[in-house]
Tab-separated table of C-alpha atoms in Angstrom:
chain	number	residue	atom	x	y	z
A	1	MET	CA	27.323	-207.829	-102.212
A	2	GLY	CA	27.256	-208.358	-98.422
A	3	LYS	CA	27.050	-205.556	-95.896
A	4	ALA	CA	30.570	-206.319	-94.642
A	5	ILE	CA	32.095	-205.961	-98.103
A	6	ARG	CA	30.127	-202.782	-98.800
A	7	GLY	CA	31.297	-201.368	-95.479
A	8	TRP	CA	34.918	-202.286	-96.267
A	9	MET	CA	34.690	-200.568	-99.685
A	10	ALA	CA	33.254	-197.418	-98.139
A	11	ALA	CA	36.053	-197.384	-95.534
A	12	MET	CA	38.750	-197.777	-98.187
A	13	LEU	CA	37.272	-194.985	-100.297
A	14	LEU	CA	37.127	-192.732	-97.252
A	15	LEU	CA	40.796	-193.387	-96.464
A	16	ALA	CA	41.820	-192.849	-100.107
A	17	SER	CA	40.257	-189.404	-100.192
A	18	PHE	CA	41.326	-188.353	-96.680
A	19	ALA	CA	44.410	-186.435	-97.801
A	20	ALA	CA	42.398	-184.346	-100.221
A	21	SER	CA	39.606	-183.647	-97.747
A	22	ALA	CA	41.485	-183.077	-94.527
A	23	GLN	CA	39.747	-179.758	-93.905
A	24	ARG	CA	36.276	-181.231	-94.307
A	25	VAL	CA	34.260	-181.632	-91.099
A	26	GLU	CA	32.960	-185.119	-90.464
A	27	GLY	CA	29.470	-185.450	-91.918
A	28	ASP	CA	29.982	-182.755	-94.558
A	29	ARG	CA	29.287	-183.698	-98.150
A	30	ALA	CA	31.867	-182.526	-100.655
A	31	GLN	CA	30.209	-180.647	-103.495
A	32	ALA	CA	30.873	-177.840	-105.944
A	33	GLU	CA	29.783	-174.422	-104.748
A	34	GLY	CA	29.831	-171.226	-106.787
A	35	ALA	CA	30.847	-170.347	-110.312
A	36	TYR	CA	34.518	-171.251	-109.798
A	37	SER	CA	34.076	-174.854	-108.686
A	38	ALA	CA	32.886	-177.903	-110.597
A	39	GLU	CA	32.412	-181.620	-110.174
A	40	VAL	CA	32.945	-184.372	-112.721
A	41	PRO	CA	32.614	-188.165	-112.533
A	42	VAL	CA	35.866	-190.132	-112.598
A	43	GLY	CA	36.774	-193.780	-112.967
A	44	GLY	CA	39.463	-193.667	-110.287
A	45	GLN	CA	41.804	-191.473	-108.280
A	46	SER	CA	45.024	-191.828	-110.304
A	47	GLU	CA	46.944	-188.712	-111.324
A	48	ASN	CA	46.211	-189.231	-115.033
A	49	GLU	CA	42.505	-189.659	-114.350
A	50	ARG	CA	42.492	-186.593	-112.122
A	51	ASN	CA	44.317	-184.376	-114.645
A	52	GLY	CA	41.837	-185.270	-117.380
A	53	ALA	CA	38.923	-184.643	-115.035
A	54	MET	CA	40.379	-181.283	-113.990
A	55	ALA	CA	40.400	-180.231	-117.650
A	56	ARG	CA	36.694	-181.077	-117.882
A	57	ALA	CA	36.060	-179.243	-114.618
A	58	LEU	CA	37.838	-176.106	-115.846
A	59	ALA	CA	35.803	-176.256	-119.054
A	60	GLN	CA	32.659	-176.280	-116.889
A	61	VAL	CA	33.880	-173.288	-114.899
A	62	LEU	CA	34.742	-171.276	-118.019
A	63	SER	CA	31.269	-172.035	-119.350
A	64	LYS	CA	29.629	-170.974	-116.082
A	65	MET	CA	31.622	-167.799	-115.530
A	66	SER	CA	31.232	-166.663	-119.144
A	67	GLY	CA	27.732	-168.019	-119.768
A	68	ASP	CA	29.043	-169.366	-123.082
A	69	ARG	CA	28.331	-173.078	-123.486
A	70	THR	CA	30.934	-173.215	-126.303
A	71	ALA	CA	33.699	-171.648	-124.186
A	72	ALA	CA	35.836	-174.804	-124.248
A	73	SER	CA	36.015	-174.719	-128.052
A	74	ARG	CA	37.112	-171.064	-128.252
A	75	PRO	CA	40.591	-170.420	-129.728
A	76	GLY	CA	43.385	-170.994	-127.236
A	77	VAL	CA	41.191	-172.523	-124.532
A	78	GLY	CA	42.133	-176.127	-125.313
A	79	GLN	CA	45.797	-175.440	-124.566
A	80	GLU	CA	44.965	-174.046	-121.138
A	81	LEU	CA	42.588	-176.889	-120.299
A	82	ARG	CA	45.594	-179.203	-120.462
A	83	ARG	CA	47.113	-177.044	-117.694
A	84	ALA	CA	43.950	-177.062	-115.580
A	85	LYS	CA	45.766	-178.182	-112.409
A	86	ASP	CA	47.755	-174.916	-112.507
A	87	TYR	CA	44.488	-173.008	-112.033
A	88	ALA	CA	43.190	-175.191	-109.191
A	89	LEU	CA	43.170	-174.187	-105.529
A	90	GLY	CA	42.337	-177.700	-104.359
A	91	TYR	CA	40.266	-180.784	-104.999
A	92	ASP	CA	38.239	-183.413	-103.180
A	93	TYR	CA	36.444	-186.664	-103.935
A	94	ARG	CA	32.915	-187.799	-103.210
A	95	GLN	CA	31.590	-191.347	-103.338
A	96	ASP	CA	27.927	-191.755	-104.284
A	97	GLU	CA	26.106	-195.033	-103.813
A	98	GLY	CA	23.183	-195.995	-106.032
A	99	VAL	CA	21.312	-199.015	-107.318
A	100	SER	CA	21.611	-200.539	-110.799
A	101	GLN	CA	18.291	-200.259	-112.652
A	102	SER	CA	19.006	-203.487	-114.526
A	103	THR	CA	20.263	-205.760	-111.731
A	104	GLY	CA	19.297	-204.006	-108.518
A	105	ALA	CA	22.870	-204.342	-107.257
A	106	PRO	CA	24.583	-201.463	-105.438
A	107	THR	CA	26.595	-199.098	-107.641
A	108	PHE	CA	29.340	-196.663	-106.698
A	109	GLN	CA	30.303	-193.484	-108.551
A	110	THR	CA	33.359	-191.417	-107.656
A	111	THR	CA	33.123	-187.684	-108.314
A	112	LEU	CA	36.008	-185.203	-108.358
A	113	ILE	CA	35.239	-181.727	-106.994
A	114	VAL	CA	37.691	-179.003	-108.028
A	115	ASN	CA	37.907	-175.445	-106.701
A	116	PHE	CA	39.650	-173.003	-109.019
A	117	ASP	CA	41.433	-169.721	-108.331
A	118	GLN	CA	39.009	-166.962	-109.328
A	119	GLU	CA	41.725	-164.414	-110.122
A	120	LYS	CA	43.630	-166.846	-112.340
A	121	VAL	CA	40.488	-167.946	-114.175
A	122	ASP	CA	39.353	-164.348	-114.689
A	123	ASN	CA	42.794	-163.451	-116.044
A	124	LEU	CA	42.648	-166.437	-118.381
A	125	ALA	CA	39.227	-165.369	-119.653
A	126	SER	CA	40.447	-161.817	-120.253
A	127	THR	CA	43.610	-163.025	-121.954
A	128	LEU	CA	41.701	-165.296	-124.343
A	129	GLY	CA	38.937	-162.774	-124.985
A	130	LEU	CA	36.159	-164.734	-123.257
A	131	PRO	CA	33.186	-162.764	-121.957
A	132	ILE	CA	32.714	-162.512	-118.187
A	133	TRP	CA	29.189	-162.722	-116.788
A	134	PRO	CA	29.414	-160.733	-113.539
A	135	GLN	CA	28.196	-161.905	-110.148
A	136	PRO	CA	25.698	-161.798	-108.508
A	137	ARG	CA	23.395	-163.122	-111.204
A	138	PRO	CA	19.630	-162.791	-111.435
A	139	LYS	CA	17.282	-165.639	-110.538
A	140	PRO	CA	14.471	-165.649	-113.123
A	141	VAL	CA	11.127	-167.276	-112.323
A	142	LEU	CA	10.341	-170.441	-114.278
A	143	TRP	CA	6.698	-170.410	-115.399
A	144	MET	CA	6.341	-173.860	-116.906
A	145	ALA	CA	3.155	-175.737	-117.780
A	146	ILE	CA	3.161	-179.428	-118.699
A	147	ASP	CA	0.481	-181.356	-120.569
A	148	ASP	CA	1.059	-185.109	-120.461
A	149	GLY	CA	-2.296	-185.785	-122.087
A	150	SER	CA	-4.581	-184.853	-119.215
A	151	GLY	CA	-4.464	-181.088	-119.664
A	152	PRO	CA	-1.811	-178.448	-118.899
A	153	ARG	CA	-0.780	-177.885	-115.293
A	154	LEU	CA	1.525	-175.286	-113.753
A	155	VAL	CA	4.691	-176.540	-112.054
A	156	GLY	CA	4.966	-174.748	-108.704
A	157	LEU	CA	7.185	-175.135	-105.665
A	158	ALA	CA	5.297	-178.202	-104.496
A	159	GLN	CA	6.146	-179.928	-107.800
A	160	ALA	CA	9.799	-178.842	-107.867
A	161	ASN	CA	10.988	-182.363	-108.645
A	162	ALA	CA	9.045	-182.260	-111.910
A	163	ALA	CA	11.192	-179.284	-112.961
A	164	ARG	CA	14.457	-180.656	-111.560
A	165	ALA	CA	16.085	-181.080	-114.987
A	166	ALA	CA	15.611	-177.374	-115.761
A	167	LEU	CA	16.677	-176.251	-112.281
A	168	ASN	CA	19.836	-178.379	-112.361
A	169	ARG	CA	20.762	-177.349	-115.891
A	170	ALA	CA	20.493	-173.683	-114.908
A	171	ILE	CA	22.969	-174.297	-112.073
A	172	GLU	CA	25.330	-176.003	-114.526
A	173	ARG	CA	25.123	-172.880	-116.707
A	174	GLY	CA	25.996	-170.636	-113.754
A	175	TYR	CA	22.656	-169.225	-112.615
A	176	LYS	CA	19.510	-170.328	-110.760
A	177	LEU	CA	15.827	-170.523	-111.575
A	178	GLY	CA	12.998	-170.004	-109.094
A	179	LEU	CA	9.475	-171.423	-109.168
A	180	PRO	CA	6.168	-169.681	-108.391
A	181	THR	CA	4.393	-170.801	-105.229
A	182	GLY	CA	1.621	-172.367	-107.313
A	183	SER	CA	-1.312	-170.616	-105.639
A	184	ALA	CA	-4.810	-170.872	-107.106
A	185	ALA	CA	-4.391	-167.458	-108.742
A	186	GLU	CA	-1.099	-168.535	-110.295
A	187	GLN	CA	-2.602	-171.797	-111.502
A	188	ALA	CA	-4.940	-169.641	-113.562
A	189	SER	CA	-1.886	-168.403	-115.497
A	190	VAL	CA	-1.688	-171.731	-117.312
A	191	GLY	CA	-3.943	-170.358	-120.059
A	192	ALA	CA	-1.595	-167.387	-120.614
A	193	ILE	CA	1.412	-169.720	-120.769
A	194	TRP	CA	-0.340	-171.977	-123.274
A	195	ARG	CA	-1.317	-169.179	-125.639
A	196	GLY	CA	2.080	-167.482	-125.356
A	197	ASP	CA	0.845	-164.332	-123.609
A	198	ALA	CA	4.146	-163.178	-122.102
A	199	ALA	CA	2.675	-159.896	-120.853
A	200	ALA	CA	0.019	-161.698	-118.789
A	201	VAL	CA	2.633	-164.027	-117.294
A	202	ALA	CA	4.857	-161.047	-116.466
A	203	ARG	CA	1.943	-159.439	-114.600
A	204	ALA	CA	1.356	-162.641	-112.650
A	205	SER	CA	5.056	-162.651	-111.787
A	206	ALA	CA	5.114	-159.042	-110.566
A	207	ARG	CA	5.329	-160.122	-106.912
A	208	TYR	CA	8.659	-161.851	-107.568
A	209	SER	CA	12.078	-160.287	-108.073
A	210	PRO	CA	13.781	-159.842	-110.491
A	211	PRO	CA	11.243	-159.060	-113.246
A	212	MET	CA	12.515	-161.927	-115.419
A	213	GLN	CA	10.567	-164.981	-116.536
A	214	LEU	CA	11.411	-168.165	-118.369
A	215	ILE	CA	8.070	-169.213	-119.865
A	216	GLY	CA	7.635	-172.695	-121.282
A	217	LYS	CA	4.949	-175.174	-122.262
A	218	LEU	CA	5.760	-178.874	-122.629
A	219	TYR	CA	3.534	-181.361	-124.372
A	220	ARG	CA	3.676	-184.741	-126.058
A	221	VAL	CA	3.943	-184.811	-129.847
A	222	LYS	CA	2.219	-187.276	-132.163
A	223	ALA	CA	5.505	-188.624	-133.497
A	224	GLY	CA	6.507	-189.541	-129.953
A	225	GLY	CA	8.520	-187.687	-127.376
A	226	TRP	CA	8.116	-184.158	-126.099
A	227	LYS	CA	8.257	-180.592	-127.363
A	228	GLY	CA	8.903	-177.410	-125.430
A	229	GLU	CA	8.042	-173.892	-126.592
A	230	TRP	CA	9.998	-171.288	-124.674
A	231	SER	CA	10.313	-167.526	-124.233
A	232	PHE	CA	12.605	-165.511	-122.010
A	233	VAL	CA	11.242	-162.194	-120.787
A	234	ASP	CA	13.261	-159.441	-119.074
A	235	GLY	CA	11.461	-156.353	-117.812
A	236	GLY	CA	8.430	-157.146	-119.972
A	237	LYS	CA	10.517	-157.522	-123.142
A	238	VAL	CA	10.859	-160.890	-124.894
A	239	LEU	CA	14.603	-161.389	-125.393
A	240	ASN	CA	14.489	-164.816	-126.992
A	241	SER	CA	12.030	-167.488	-128.164
A	242	TRP	CA	12.920	-171.059	-129.137
A	243	THR	CA	11.783	-174.665	-129.123
A	244	SER	CA	13.348	-177.903	-127.890
A	245	THR	CA	12.313	-181.454	-128.731
A	246	ASP	CA	13.435	-184.861	-127.493
A	247	ALA	CA	12.146	-188.274	-126.545
A	248	ASP	CA	13.117	-187.420	-122.949
A	249	ALA	CA	11.134	-184.623	-121.292
A	250	ARG	CA	14.102	-183.870	-119.037
A	251	LYS	CA	16.247	-182.924	-122.024
A	252	VAL	CA	13.468	-180.676	-123.297
A	253	MET	CA	13.475	-178.882	-119.930
A	254	SER	CA	17.262	-178.569	-120.063
A	255	GLY	CA	16.852	-176.909	-123.454
A	256	GLY	CA	14.685	-174.280	-121.798
A	257	ALA	CA	17.332	-173.503	-119.179
A	258	ASP	CA	19.997	-173.344	-121.912
A	259	GLY	CA	18.027	-170.828	-123.940
A	260	ALA	CA	17.547	-168.604	-120.898
A	261	ALA	CA	21.271	-168.759	-120.130
A	262	ASP	CA	22.098	-167.786	-123.713
A	263	ALA	CA	19.739	-164.793	-123.514
A	264	LEU	CA	21.149	-163.659	-120.152
A	265	MET	CA	24.736	-164.045	-121.315
A	266	LYS	CA	24.085	-162.106	-124.512
A	267	ARG	CA	22.562	-159.236	-122.555
A	268	TYR	CA	24.700	-159.069	-119.419
A	269	ALA	CA	28.096	-160.675	-120.068
A	270	LYS	CA	30.925	-158.177	-120.461
A	271	ARG	CA	33.550	-158.590	-123.121
A	272	SER	CA	37.196	-158.731	-122.172
A	273	VAL	CA	38.968	-155.431	-121.562
A	274	ALA	CA	42.156	-156.822	-123.119
A	275	GLY	CA	43.372	-155.529	-126.456
A	276	PRO	CA	41.746	-156.268	-129.809
A	277	PRO	CA	42.783	-159.374	-131.727
A	278	GLY	CA	45.247	-158.837	-134.549
A	279	THR	CA	48.850	-159.186	-135.705
A	280	TYR	CA	51.487	-157.269	-133.743
A	281	ARG	CA	55.241	-156.785	-134.152
A	282	VAL	CA	57.234	-157.919	-131.062
A	283	VAL	CA	61.013	-157.779	-130.486
A	284	PHE	CA	62.959	-160.373	-128.486
A	285	THR	CA	66.500	-160.008	-127.122
A	286	GLY	CA	68.845	-162.306	-125.245
A	287	VAL	CA	68.704	-165.012	-127.943
A	288	ARG	CA	72.398	-165.913	-128.242
A	289	SER	CA	72.365	-169.476	-129.538
A	290	ALA	CA	70.344	-172.053	-131.416
A	291	ASP	CA	69.273	-173.522	-128.081
A	292	ASP	CA	67.984	-170.106	-126.996
A	293	TYR	CA	66.043	-169.790	-130.235
A	294	ILE	CA	64.483	-173.238	-129.792
A	295	ARG	CA	63.554	-172.415	-126.188
A	296	LEU	CA	61.960	-169.098	-127.219
A	297	ALA	CA	60.053	-170.634	-130.119
A	298	GLY	CA	58.786	-173.477	-127.955
A	299	TYR	CA	57.677	-171.066	-125.252
A	300	LEU	CA	55.793	-168.821	-127.670
A	301	GLN	CA	54.104	-171.783	-129.310
A	302	GLY	CA	52.833	-172.840	-125.871
A	303	LEU	CA	51.140	-169.491	-125.140
A	304	ALA	CA	47.417	-169.833	-125.746
A	305	VAL	CA	47.091	-166.148	-126.643
A	306	ILE	CA	49.282	-166.615	-129.762
A	307	ARG	CA	47.626	-168.048	-132.869
A	308	LYS	CA	50.443	-167.596	-135.396
A	309	ILE	CA	54.149	-166.737	-135.328
A	310	THR	CA	55.870	-165.193	-138.353
A	311	PRO	CA	59.630	-164.415	-138.199
A	312	VAL	CA	60.316	-160.980	-139.728
A	313	ARG	CA	63.896	-159.861	-139.071
A	314	THR	CA	67.053	-161.020	-137.336
A	315	THR	CA	69.862	-158.775	-136.082
A	316	PRO	CA	72.900	-159.557	-133.914
A	317	GLU	CA	71.007	-158.089	-130.943
A	318	SER	CA	67.425	-159.181	-131.467
A	319	LEU	CA	64.696	-161.128	-133.252
A	320	GLU	CA	61.504	-159.602	-134.582
A	321	PHE	CA	58.297	-161.632	-134.947
A	322	ASP	CA	54.820	-160.785	-136.109
A	323	LEU	CA	52.483	-162.445	-133.621
A	324	GLU	CA	48.796	-163.030	-134.301
A	325	LEU	CA	47.266	-162.441	-130.847
A	326	LEU	CA	43.798	-163.300	-129.582
A	327	SER	CA	43.613	-160.311	-127.236
A	328	GLY	CA	46.301	-157.980	-128.451
A	329	LEU	CA	49.478	-156.911	-126.690
A	330	PRO	CA	47.801	-156.629	-123.255
A	331	GLY	CA	46.820	-160.297	-123.487
A	332	LEU	CA	50.390	-161.270	-124.400
A	333	LYS	CA	51.816	-159.231	-121.525
A	334	ARG	CA	49.404	-160.802	-119.046
A	335	MET	CA	50.501	-164.308	-120.021
A	336	VAL	CA	54.205	-163.470	-120.114
A	337	ASP	CA	54.049	-161.763	-116.706
A	338	ALA	CA	52.563	-164.937	-115.223
A	339	GLY	CA	55.824	-166.793	-115.939
A	340	SER	CA	59.556	-166.191	-115.771
A	341	THR	CA	60.759	-167.073	-119.273
A	342	LEU	CA	60.500	-163.553	-120.690
A	343	VAL	CA	61.002	-160.164	-119.049
A	344	ALA	CA	59.434	-157.009	-120.479
A	345	LEU	CA	61.938	-154.211	-121.175
A	346	ASP	CA	61.211	-150.513	-121.325
A	347	GLY	CA	60.773	-149.468	-124.944
A	348	LEU	CA	60.137	-146.272	-126.819
A	349	GLU	CA	56.553	-145.096	-127.154
A	350	GLY	CA	55.088	-146.054	-130.516
A	351	GLN	CA	57.671	-148.798	-131.048
A	352	PRO	CA	57.118	-152.572	-130.817
A	353	PRO	CA	57.361	-154.001	-127.275
A	354	VAL	CA	60.649	-155.659	-126.334
A	355	TYR	CA	61.017	-158.836	-124.276
A	356	GLN	CA	64.269	-160.368	-123.043
A	357	LEU	CA	64.719	-164.122	-122.842
A	358	HIS	CA	65.504	-164.898	-119.207
């Protein structure tokens, strides 16, 4: 592809994304920053493509802010992912140029960057009972030794690129890893890493803050590929130990960062303060026709907090349903208050809540 054509393509891509990036200063590079933004590759800039990508971006954010890599598969989350654009503050596009490894020709990848509303996402997490991993988050030190057949060596700051897969995966999981400087004294810690002496590594890491270490040794296995043996230490206590294997050493490193994130989330993430899951009786008024009933039923079925609806009783003035709720009545109220279809009415203490169809 000639330089003129490449320049024309770059110009067209810049114009296409101008409306979304009007506040960006010339020379800035659009990228996700913080726990409530994410970036995903896209095949184009159509609305359908963008909506699907926003769902993937919101899934990333829920995973980062909760620390739970399975957040997207939690009950009720899928419904809200389809409404991801309602949680977005704004979006931008970035065009990355690369080179094809097979042909050597230039390649172009478009990436969508989405910034989400922190308050809305936090409310969603509380409503659906997702844990929230509070900010700011600790930055553990990665003590990793690699033996590629010529003996184990410590990965320090000067060899940061060798640990890039672990560092990047940690960011994807919502936290950061640091590396030791790699001084001669720290290089001597390779023996402690290799024999699994977490206490000795913790002592070597005493100059760094916080007192958390992700300790890992990577080596080739006879069957081919790589194996990683990992431990996560917090305040001198081993919170988790695990292994990861793959033909690609980068995936083995990512497995180390994942295990550390799981240990941190388990220890520090806070569960939702919404109500407990269960089945609750709820009364609805203002349903005067079959059309009203269909509108109410459709609305309730679209609320992610509701898992099951069971009609119980009908009177001339009201309908009573038993609702199976993911986060109790507070979760239901939070979702209803975010819209205008139902209005909460004052009820008697100890009696089921009453909502009027608007």
